[in-house]
Coordinates of C-alpha atoms and ligand atoms in Angstrom, one line a residue:
M229 CA -136.3 -107.9 132.1
D230 CA -133.3 -107.4 134.3
L231 CA -134.0 -104.7 136.9
W232 CA -130.6 -104.8 138.5
W233 CA -130.8 -101.2 139.6
K234 CA -133.6 -101.9 142.0
D235 CA -131.1 -102.3 144.9
A236 CA -128.5 -99.9 143.6
V237 CA -127.3 -96.6 145.0
V238 CA -126.0 -93.9 142.6
Y239 CA -123.4 -91.3 143.5
Q240 CA -123.3 -88.1 141.5
I241 CA -120.0 -86.4 140.8
Y242 CA -119.8 -82.8 139.7
P243 CA -116.3 -83.1 138.2
R244 CA -115.2 -79.5 138.4
S245 CA -115.8 -79.5 142.2
F246 CA -114.8 -83.1 143.1
A247 CA -111.0 -83.4 143.2
D248 CA -108.3 -81.6 141.3
S249 CA -105.2 -83.7 140.4
N250 CA -103.2 -81.0 138.5
G251 CA -103.5 -77.9 140.7
D252 CA -105.3 -75.7 138.2
G253 CA -108.2 -75.2 140.6
Y254 CA -110.7 -77.3 138.7
G255 CA -111.6 -80.9 139.5
D256 CA -110.7 -83.4 136.8
L257 CA -110.7 -87.1 135.8
G258 CA -107.5 -87.8 137.6
G259 CA -109.0 -86.4 140.7
I260 CA -112.0 -88.8 140.4
E261 CA -109.7 -91.7 139.8
S262 CA -107.8 -90.9 143.0
K263 CA -111.0 -91.2 145.0
L264 CA -112.4 -94.4 143.6
D265 CA -111.3 -96.4 146.7
Y266 CA -113.2 -93.8 148.8
L267 CA -116.3 -94.4 146.7
A268 CA -115.9 -98.1 146.9
E269 CA -115.7 -97.9 150.7
L270 CA -118.9 -95.9 150.8
G271 CA -120.4 -98.8 148.9
V272 CA -122.2 -97.1 146.0
D273 CA -122.9 -99.0 142.9
V274 CA -123.1 -96.4 140.1
L275 CA -121.3 -93.2 139.5
W276 CA -123.0 -90.5 137.5
L277 CA -120.7 -87.8 136.1
S278 CA -122.0 -84.4 135.3
P279 CA -120.8 -83.3 131.8
I280 CA -117.1 -83.7 131.0
Y281 CA -117.4 -83.1 127.3
R282 CA -115.7 -80.3 125.5
S283 CA -117.5 -77.1 126.3
P284 CA -117.1 -73.3 126.6
Q285 CA -118.4 -73.8 130.2
D286 CA -121.1 -71.2 130.1
D287 CA -123.3 -73.5 132.2
N288 CA -120.4 -75.6 133.6
G289 CA -120.5 -78.1 130.8
Y290 CA -124.3 -78.3 130.2
D291 CA -123.4 -76.4 127.0
I292 CA -121.5 -78.9 124.9
S293 CA -119.5 -78.1 121.8
D294 CA -118.2 -81.6 121.1
Y295 CA -120.1 -84.7 122.4
Q296 CA -117.3 -87.1 121.6
D297 CA -114.3 -85.5 123.3
I298 CA -113.4 -84.6 126.9
D299 CA -112.9 -81.0 127.8
A300 CA -109.2 -80.2 128.4
M301 CA -110.0 -79.0 131.9
F302 CA -111.0 -82.5 132.8
G303 CA -108.4 -84.5 130.8
T304 CA -108.4 -86.6 127.7
L305 CA -110.3 -89.6 126.3
E306 CA -107.4 -91.8 127.4
D307 CA -107.9 -90.5 131.0
F308 CA -111.5 -91.3 130.6
D309 CA -110.9 -94.9 129.5
R310 CA -108.6 -95.4 132.5
L311 CA -111.1 -94.0 134.9
L312 CA -113.8 -96.2 133.4
A313 CA -111.6 -99.3 133.8
G314 CA -110.9 -98.3 137.4
V315 CA -114.6 -98.0 138.1
H316 CA -115.4 -101.3 136.5
A317 CA -112.5 -103.0 138.3
R318 CA -114.1 -102.0 141.6
G319 CA -117.4 -103.5 140.6
M320 CA -119.1 -100.2 140.0
K321 CA -120.7 -98.7 136.9
L322 CA -120.5 -95.3 135.3
I323 CA -123.2 -93.3 133.6
M324 CA -122.8 -90.1 131.6
D325 CA -124.8 -87.0 131.5
L326 CA -126.6 -86.7 128.2
V327 CA -127.5 -83.1 127.3
V328 CA -129.4 -83.2 124.1
N329 CA -132.2 -80.7 124.5
H330 CA -129.6 -78.1 123.4
T331 CA -125.9 -77.8 122.5
S332 CA -123.5 -75.0 122.9
D333 CA -123.7 -72.1 120.4
E334 CA -120.1 -73.1 119.7
H335 CA -121.0 -76.6 118.6
P336 CA -120.1 -77.1 114.9
W337 CA -123.8 -78.0 114.3
F338 CA -124.9 -74.6 115.5
I339 CA -122.1 -72.8 113.8
E340 CA -123.2 -74.3 110.5
S341 CA -126.9 -73.8 111.3
R342 CA -126.4 -70.1 112.0
S343 CA -124.2 -69.5 109.0
S344 CA -127.1 -68.9 106.5
R345 CA -130.8 -69.4 106.2
D346 CA -130.3 -72.1 103.6
N347 CA -127.6 -74.1 105.4
P348 CA -128.5 -77.8 105.4
K349 CA -128.4 -77.7 109.2
R350 CA -130.6 -74.6 109.5
D351 CA -133.5 -76.8 110.6
W352 CA -131.4 -78.5 113.3
Y353 CA -132.3 -75.6 115.7
W354 CA -135.4 -73.4 116.2
W355 CA -135.0 -70.4 113.9
R356 CA -137.9 -68.1 113.5
D357 CA -138.7 -64.6 112.2
G358 CA -139.4 -62.0 114.8
T359 CA -142.8 -60.2 115.2
A360 CA -143.7 -56.6 115.5
D361 CA -143.0 -56.9 119.3
G362 CA -139.6 -58.4 118.8
P363 CA -139.1 -62.1 119.5
P364 CA -141.2 -64.8 117.7
N365 CA -143.2 -65.6 120.9
N366 CA -143.3 -64.3 124.5
W367 CA -141.6 -67.3 126.2
G368 CA -139.2 -66.5 129.0
S369 CA -135.9 -68.4 129.4
I370 CA -135.5 -70.6 132.4
F371 CA -132.4 -68.6 133.0
S372 CA -134.1 -65.2 132.9
G373 CA -134.9 -62.9 130.0
S374 CA -136.4 -63.9 126.7
A375 CA -136.0 -67.4 125.4
W376 CA -135.1 -66.0 122.0
Q377 CA -131.9 -64.4 120.7
L378 CA -131.7 -62.4 117.5
D379 CA -128.9 -63.4 115.2
E380 CA -128.0 -60.2 113.3
S381 CA -126.3 -61.9 110.4
T382 CA -129.4 -63.8 109.2
G383 CA -132.0 -61.6 110.8
Q384 CA -133.8 -64.5 112.6
Y385 CA -134.1 -65.5 116.2
Y386 CA -133.1 -68.8 117.7
L387 CA -134.7 -70.5 120.7
H388 CA -132.8 -71.0 123.9
L389 CA -134.8 -72.3 126.9
F390 CA -131.6 -71.9 129.0
S391 CA -128.8 -69.4 128.4
R392 CA -128.1 -67.7 125.1
K393 CA -125.2 -70.0 124.7
Q394 CA -127.5 -73.1 124.8
P395 CA -129.6 -73.1 121.6
D396 CA -132.3 -75.7 121.6
L397 CA -131.9 -78.6 119.2
N398 CA -134.9 -79.2 116.9
W399 CA -136.0 -82.8 117.7
E400 CA -138.7 -82.6 115.0
N401 CA -135.8 -83.0 112.6
S402 CA -135.0 -86.7 112.2
E403 CA -131.3 -86.0 111.3
V404 CA -130.9 -84.4 114.7
R405 CA -132.3 -87.5 116.4
Q406 CA -130.1 -89.9 114.4
A407 CA -127.0 -87.9 115.2
V408 CA -127.8 -88.0 118.9
Y409 CA -128.4 -91.8 118.8
A410 CA -125.1 -92.4 117.0
M411 CA -123.3 -90.4 119.6
M412 CA -125.0 -92.4 122.4
N413 CA -124.1 -95.7 120.8
W414 CA -120.5 -94.4 120.5
W415 CA -120.3 -93.9 124.3
L416 CA -122.0 -97.2 125.1
D417 CA -119.6 -99.0 122.8
R418 CA -116.8 -97.4 124.7
G419 CA -118.2 -99.1 127.8
V420 CA -120.3 -96.6 129.7
D421 CA -123.3 -98.0 131.6
G422 CA -126.0 -95.6 130.7
F423 CA -127.1 -92.0 130.9
R424 CA -128.7 -89.4 133.1
M425 CA -130.7 -87.5 130.6
D426 CA -130.7 -83.7 131.1
V427 CA -134.2 -82.1 130.9
I428 CA -135.3 -84.9 128.7
N429 CA -139.0 -84.0 128.8
L430 CA -138.2 -80.7 127.1
L431 CA -137.4 -82.3 123.7
S432 CA -140.8 -82.1 122.1
K433 CA -142.2 -78.6 121.7
T434 CA -145.8 -78.0 120.7
P435 CA -146.0 -77.1 117.0
G436 CA -146.6 -73.4 116.4
L437 CA -144.8 -72.5 119.7
P438 CA -147.9 -70.7 121.1
D439 CA -147.5 -67.7 123.5
G440 CA -147.6 -68.6 127.2
R441 CA -149.6 -66.9 129.9
I442 CA -147.8 -64.0 131.5
P443 CA -147.9 -64.3 135.3
A444 CA -149.0 -61.2 137.3
G445 CA -146.2 -58.7 137.4
G446 CA -144.1 -60.8 135.0
L447 CA -142.4 -59.8 131.8
F448 CA -142.4 -63.0 129.9
G449 CA -144.9 -65.8 129.1
D450 CA -144.7 -69.2 130.6
G451 CA -143.8 -71.5 127.7
G452 CA -143.8 -74.6 130.1
P453 CA -147.2 -75.9 128.9
Y454 CA -145.8 -75.9 125.3
Y455 CA -142.3 -77.4 125.9
L456 CA -142.7 -79.7 129.0
N457 CA -143.9 -83.2 128.1
G458 CA -144.7 -82.2 124.6
P459 CA -146.8 -84.3 122.1
R460 CA -143.9 -86.4 120.7
L461 CA -142.0 -87.1 123.9
H462 CA -143.0 -90.8 124.2
E463 CA -142.4 -91.4 120.5
F464 CA -138.9 -89.9 120.7
L465 CA -137.9 -91.9 123.8
Q466 CA -139.2 -95.1 122.3
E467 CA -137.3 -94.4 119.1
M468 CA -134.2 -93.8 121.2
D469 CA -134.7 -97.1 122.9
R470 CA -134.9 -99.0 119.6
A471 CA -131.9 -97.1 118.2
V472 CA -129.6 -97.3 121.2
F473 CA -130.7 -99.6 124.0
A474 CA -132.9 -102.4 122.8
D475 CA -130.3 -104.8 121.4
R476 CA -127.7 -104.4 124.1
E477 CA -127.1 -107.2 126.6
A478 CA -125.3 -105.0 129.2
E479 CA -126.9 -103.9 132.4
L480 CA -127.6 -100.3 131.7
L481 CA -129.3 -97.5 133.5
T482 CA -131.4 -94.6 132.2
V483 CA -132.7 -91.8 134.3
G484 CA -134.5 -88.8 132.9
E485 CA -134.5 -85.4 134.5
T486 CA -138.1 -84.4 134.1
P487 CA -139.2 -81.1 135.6
G488 CA -142.9 -80.6 135.9
V489 CA -143.7 -84.3 135.5
S490 CA -146.8 -85.7 137.2
V491 CA -147.0 -89.1 138.9
E492 CA -149.3 -90.3 136.2
L493 CA -146.8 -89.3 133.5
A494 CA -143.9 -90.8 135.5
R495 CA -145.7 -94.1 135.6
V496 CA -145.9 -94.1 131.8
L497 CA -142.3 -93.0 131.3
T498 CA -141.0 -95.6 133.7
D499 CA -143.3 -98.6 133.0
P500 CA -140.8 -101.2 131.7
A501 CA -143.4 -102.3 129.2
N502 CA -143.2 -98.9 127.4
R503 CA -139.4 -99.0 127.0
E504 CA -138.8 -95.3 127.6
L505 CA -136.8 -94.7 130.8
D506 CA -135.8 -96.7 133.9
M507 CA -136.7 -93.9 136.3
V508 CA -137.1 -90.1 136.4
F509 CA -136.1 -87.2 138.6
Q510 CA -139.3 -85.3 139.6
F511 CA -139.0 -82.0 141.5
E512 CA -142.2 -81.7 143.6
H513 CA -140.5 -82.4 147.0
M514 CA -137.8 -79.9 146.1
E515 CA -140.3 -77.1 145.5
L516 CA -142.0 -77.2 148.9
D517 CA -139.9 -74.2 150.1
H518 CA -140.5 -72.1 147.0
G519 CA -142.8 -69.1 147.0
T520 CA -144.1 -67.6 143.7
T521 CA -140.7 -68.3 142.2
K522 CA -137.8 -70.4 143.5
W523 CA -136.0 -67.3 144.6
D524 CA -138.7 -66.4 147.0
H525 CA -137.8 -68.9 149.7
Q526 CA -140.5 -70.0 152.2
P527 CA -140.2 -72.5 155.1
M528 CA -141.1 -76.1 154.2
D529 CA -144.0 -77.6 156.0
L530 CA -143.4 -81.2 157.0
V531 CA -147.0 -82.2 156.5
D532 CA -146.7 -81.2 152.8
L533 CA -143.4 -83.1 152.5
K534 CA -144.8 -86.3 153.9
A535 CA -147.9 -86.1 151.7
N536 CA -145.7 -85.5 148.7
L537 CA -143.2 -88.3 149.3
A538 CA -146.1 -90.6 150.0
K539 CA -147.9 -89.6 146.8
W540 CA -144.9 -90.6 144.8
Q541 CA -144.3 -93.9 146.8
N542 CA -147.9 -94.9 146.3
G543 CA -148.2 -93.7 142.7
L544 CA -145.2 -95.8 141.5
S545 CA -145.7 -98.8 143.8
D546 CA -146.9 -101.3 141.3
V547 CA -145.8 -99.8 137.9
G548 CA -142.7 -97.8 137.3
W549 CA -139.9 -96.9 139.7
N550 CA -138.9 -93.9 141.8
S551 CA -135.5 -92.2 142.0
L552 CA -134.9 -90.8 145.5
Y553 CA -132.8 -87.6 146.0
W554 CA -132.4 -84.6 148.3
N555 CA -129.4 -83.0 146.5
N556 CA -127.8 -82.5 143.1
H557 CA -125.7 -79.8 141.4
D558 CA -128.8 -77.6 141.0
Q559 CA -130.1 -77.8 144.6
P560 CA -128.9 -76.0 147.7
R561 CA -127.6 -78.4 150.4
I562 CA -130.3 -80.4 152.1
V563 CA -129.0 -80.1 155.6
S564 CA -129.1 -76.3 155.3
R565 CA -132.5 -76.5 153.7
Y566 CA -134.7 -79.1 155.3
G567 CA -132.4 -79.8 158.3
D568 CA -130.4 -77.7 160.8
D569 CA -126.8 -77.0 159.8
E570 CA -126.0 -75.3 163.1
V571 CA -127.1 -76.9 166.4
H572 CA -128.2 -80.3 165.2
W573 CA -126.0 -80.7 162.1
Y574 CA -125.1 -84.4 162.6
E575 CA -128.6 -85.4 163.7
S576 CA -130.5 -83.6 161.0
A577 CA -128.1 -84.8 158.2
T578 CA -128.5 -88.4 159.3
L579 CA -132.2 -88.1 159.8
L580 CA -132.7 -86.8 156.3
A581 CA -130.5 -89.7 155.0
T582 CA -132.5 -92.2 157.0
V583 CA -135.9 -91.0 155.7
L584 CA -134.7 -90.9 152.0
H585 CA -132.9 -94.2 152.1
M586 CA -135.8 -96.0 153.7
H587 CA -138.0 -95.2 150.8
K588 CA -138.6 -97.5 147.9
G589 CA -136.7 -96.5 144.8
T590 CA -133.1 -95.9 143.7
P591 CA -131.3 -93.4 146.0
Y592 CA -128.9 -90.8 144.5
I593 CA -126.2 -89.3 146.7
Y594 CA -124.7 -86.0 145.6
Q595 CA -121.0 -85.5 146.3
G596 CA -120.4 -84.2 149.8
E597 CA -123.9 -85.1 151.0
E598 CA -122.4 -88.2 152.6
L599 CA -120.3 -85.8 154.7
G600 CA -123.2 -83.5 155.6
M601 CA -121.8 -80.6 153.5
T602 CA -123.7 -77.4 154.0
N603 CA -124.6 -74.2 152.1
Y604 CA -121.9 -71.6 151.7
P605 CA -121.9 -68.2 153.4
F606 CA -122.1 -66.1 150.2
S607 CA -122.2 -62.4 150.6
G608 CA -121.9 -60.1 147.5
I609 CA -122.8 -61.0 143.9
E610 CA -119.1 -61.3 143.1
D611 CA -119.0 -64.5 145.1
Y612 CA -121.2 -66.3 142.6
R613 CA -120.2 -68.1 139.4
D614 CA -123.5 -69.8 138.3
V615 CA -125.1 -68.5 135.1
E616 CA -128.6 -69.0 136.4
S617 CA -127.8 -67.0 139.6
L618 CA -126.0 -64.2 137.8
N619 CA -128.7 -63.9 135.2
H620 CA -131.4 -63.8 137.8
Y621 CA -129.5 -61.1 139.8
Y622 CA -128.8 -58.8 136.8
E623 CA -132.4 -59.2 135.5
A624 CA -133.8 -58.3 138.9
V625 CA -131.3 -55.5 139.7
D626 CA -130.6 -53.9 136.4
R627 CA -133.8 -54.5 134.5
Q628 CA -136.5 -54.6 137.2
R629 CA -134.7 -52.1 139.5
I630 CA -135.0 -54.3 142.6
P631 CA -132.5 -53.2 145.2
P632 CA -129.6 -55.7 145.6
E633 CA -130.4 -56.2 149.3
K634 CA -133.7 -57.6 148.3
V635 CA -132.3 -60.0 145.8
L636 CA -129.2 -61.3 147.6
P637 CA -130.8 -63.1 150.6
G638 CA -132.8 -65.4 148.2
L639 CA -129.7 -66.0 146.2
R640 CA -127.7 -67.0 149.2
I641 CA -130.2 -69.7 150.2
V642 CA -131.2 -70.9 146.8
S643 CA -128.2 -70.5 144.4
R644 CA -127.0 -73.6 142.7
D645 CA -123.4 -72.5 143.7
N646 CA -124.3 -73.8 147.2
A647 CA -124.0 -77.3 145.8
R648 CA -120.9 -76.5 143.8
T649 CA -118.2 -75.5 146.3
P650 CA -115.3 -78.0 146.4
V651 CA -115.7 -81.3 148.2
Q652 CA -114.1 -81.1 151.6
W653 CA -111.5 -83.8 151.7
D654 CA -109.5 -82.7 154.7
D655 CA -108.9 -79.7 157.1
S656 CA -106.0 -78.2 155.2
P657 CA -106.4 -74.7 153.8
G658 CA -107.6 -75.9 150.3
A659 CA -109.6 -78.7 151.9
G660 CA -107.5 -81.2 150.0
F661 CA -109.5 -80.3 146.8
S662 CA -106.7 -78.6 145.0
S663 CA -103.1 -77.4 145.5
G664 CA -104.0 -74.3 143.6
A665 CA -106.8 -71.7 144.0
A666 CA -110.2 -73.4 143.7
W667 CA -112.6 -72.0 141.0
L668 CA -115.2 -71.5 143.8
P669 CA -113.9 -71.1 147.4
V670 CA -114.0 -74.0 149.8
N671 CA -116.5 -73.7 152.6
P672 CA -114.7 -72.4 155.8
N673 CA -116.4 -75.2 157.7
H674 CA -114.1 -77.8 156.1
V675 CA -112.0 -77.6 159.2
T676 CA -114.6 -79.6 161.0
I677 CA -116.7 -81.1 158.1
N678 CA -114.3 -83.2 155.9
A679 CA -113.8 -86.7 154.6
A680 CA -110.6 -87.5 156.3
A681 CA -112.1 -86.9 159.8
Q682 CA -115.3 -88.8 158.9
V683 CA -113.7 -91.8 157.4
A684 CA -111.7 -92.2 160.6
D685 CA -114.7 -91.8 162.8
P686 CA -117.2 -94.7 162.9
D687 CA -119.9 -92.4 164.2
S688 CA -119.7 -89.9 161.3
V689 CA -122.2 -88.9 158.7
F690 CA -120.1 -90.8 156.2
H691 CA -120.3 -94.1 158.1
Y692 CA -124.0 -93.6 158.6
Y693 CA -124.5 -93.3 154.8
R694 CA -122.3 -96.4 154.4
R695 CA -124.5 -98.4 156.7
L696 CA -127.7 -97.2 154.9
I697 CA -126.3 -98.2 151.6
A698 CA -125.3 -101.6 152.9
L699 CA -128.7 -102.1 154.4
R700 CA -130.3 -101.6 150.9
H701 CA -128.0 -104.2 149.5
E702 CA -128.7 -106.7 152.3
D703 CA -132.3 -106.3 153.1
P704 CA -135.1 -107.0 150.5
V705 CA -137.6 -105.1 152.6
V706 CA -135.7 -101.8 152.0
C707 CA -135.6 -102.6 148.3
E708 CA -139.1 -104.0 147.7
G709 CA -141.2 -103.5 150.8
E710 CA -144.6 -101.8 150.4
F711 CA -144.8 -98.3 151.7
E712 CA -147.4 -96.9 154.1
L713 CA -147.5 -93.4 155.6
L714 CA -148.4 -93.2 159.2
L715 CA -149.2 -89.9 161.1
P716 CA -149.9 -87.8 157.9
T717 CA -150.9 -84.7 160.0
D718 CA -148.3 -84.8 162.7
P719 CA -146.4 -81.5 162.3
V720 CA -143.0 -82.8 163.5
V721 CA -142.9 -86.6 163.6
H722 CA -142.6 -88.4 160.3
A723 CA -143.4 -92.1 160.4
F724 CA -143.9 -94.8 157.8
T725 CA -143.6 -98.5 157.3
R726 CA -142.2 -100.8 154.6
T727 CA -143.6 -104.2 154.6
L728 CA -142.6 -107.4 152.7
G729 CA -144.2 -110.7 153.7
A730 CA -144.1 -111.1 157.5
E731 CA -141.4 -108.4 157.9
R732 CA -141.9 -104.8 158.5
L733 CA -139.6 -101.8 159.0
L734 CA -140.9 -98.9 161.0
V735 CA -139.2 -95.6 160.3
V736 CA -139.8 -92.7 162.8
A737 CA -138.1 -89.3 162.5
N738 CA -138.5 -86.1 164.6
F739 CA -138.1 -83.2 162.2
S740 CA -137.5 -80.7 164.9
G741 CA -135.0 -79.3 167.4
D742 CA -137.3 -80.2 170.3
V743 CA -138.1 -83.5 172.0
A744 CA -141.2 -85.0 170.5
Q745 CA -143.5 -87.7 171.8
C746 CA -144.1 -90.4 169.2
P747 CA -147.8 -91.4 169.2
I748 CA -147.0 -94.8 167.7
E749 CA -145.8 -97.6 170.0
L750 CA -142.1 -98.0 169.3
D751 CA -140.9 -101.6 169.6
G752 CA -138.9 -104.1 167.7
E753 CA -135.2 -104.6 166.9
I754 CA -133.3 -101.4 166.1
V755 CA -131.9 -101.6 162.5
I756 CA -130.3 -98.2 162.4
A757 CA -130.6 -95.0 164.5
N758 CA -128.8 -91.7 164.7
Y759 CA -128.6 -91.5 168.5
R760 CA -127.1 -93.9 171.1
E761 CA -129.6 -95.8 173.2
P762 CA -132.7 -95.3 171.1
T763 CA -135.4 -96.4 173.5
G764 CA -138.7 -95.1 174.8
Q765 CA -141.4 -93.0 173.2
S766 CA -139.6 -89.7 173.3
L767 CA -137.7 -88.7 170.2
R768 CA -134.8 -86.4 170.8
P769 CA -134.0 -83.4 168.5
W770 CA -133.8 -84.7 164.9
E771 CA -133.7 -88.3 166.1
A772 CA -134.4 -91.0 163.6
R773 CA -134.9 -94.7 164.2
V774 CA -135.7 -97.8 162.1
Y775 CA -137.2 -100.8 163.8
R776 CA -137.6 -104.3 162.4
Q777 CA -140.9 -105.9 163.4
R778 CA -142.5 -109.2 162.7
I779 CA -146.1 -109.4 161.7
D780 CA -147.9 -112.5 163.1
Ligands
GLC166 C1 -130.5 -79.3 133.9 C2 -129.2 -79.4 134.6 C3 -128.7 -78.0 134.9 C4 -128.6 -77.3 133.6 C5 -129.8 -77.3 132.8 C6 -129.6 -76.9 131.3 O1 -131.5 -78.8 134.7 O2 -129.3 -80.2 135.7 O3 -127.5 -77.9 135.6 O4 -128.3 -75.9 133.9 O5 -130.4 -78.6 132.7 O6 -128.8 -77.9 130.7

């Protein structure tokens, strides 16, 4: 089996915030096309586009009303074909976001399904009668409130694990599955190179949809145990493989977004012998600064982070494969989160990059990460656009009567809108993103943090990422070397090795704003480092070094 993606680096584009070619304030396909040379210079192998299909944009395109057309805000199918040709001409690949746990409530399938109780597509979604208490069960939606919405016209409720405008498809129904596979084949026939599969481990729900446990002080039950990694997940993925991927010669990539996945399950999902997925996105390393909920932000403890990353490295070392990421369109910016976006901005952005890119797996870079883009200085609720953030705020303030000043600080640090401000292309007033008013304001720090300045500066975060990507392409130790964690209990210094044959890479990183003594003897040839003159046992604030050593 061809595992071409083992030394590939993927770059995620969130199209509405990437680059706007027509001045309407939203990024579009023409904007992406205009930046392909930039992406080729960075050296990435694969582009993943967040959804560009026709959509009412309730969840910025993760609510699809036509899987086989492009939303007018992004362009046309013709624009898409041109973009794809441009990507391929530069030796890169392009994967699409596949959102098939749910559709939009404006998708023709749902419109038909809701039209009457005996419509042939009624069973394509989860319709249930209510109970004496109201909804069919007690599940809460991942986007706040109940997971059920009453449809007055037929008197039944439909399930929506996300927003009310994202009804869940019923994967128990084989017609649903066949319709999805046909759509996937249509895109692959058009030339796309694979899919990032949105919340793919939510497809199979436990029959009977049992009530979940209501957490202390909570209003809704946790349906997670009944909709995450459900009983037919492997069956559905294997069926999808047979219907879509198995007979294709092309080099494709599949990556599943799998919240709540364990290492053991990830091994099964990504074991090539099982023909399910090439790799998955797990979330454990992104939850280390969560309190009882994600909105209740806590400091991250480096010892926990090291243990967690090592657990995934070791757990998938012989079977399966890791994806590696710090950022995506759902996560606040990593330099503001696990780094220091003020005093040691450059050093912490490059340290985080070094640590991630020296792991075994396929790294994913989210747009702007390669520039060290930071969180946004949000203030009032009117600054936000994200449905998850807004629902959370109104649920807390209006329903639970929590004062806004208690809700806003968490939102500011955690909101997904932090990732969604426009890419900072230059220092002009609109940051070079759009000639019009951007749908979400550009970060004021674009005057110093921007692509034009960084491409011109060989010592920038951009060029540091470029070198890390090149290193993965050139050096088999980065790609294949066996991982070993050193110093598991050191509270500030992270250290690990990657070993292949007689060669070893030693990675050391000081996760603090103070000088730290490295207890491991530092010698060998420097491969990459984020300070000049990296010598001696003292690591400067947020200093990272990679040494090459020979084992005799
Ligand atoms: C995934 C997407 C997120 C979206 C959700 C519902 O988690 O990454 O952006 O809101 O699924 O589709």
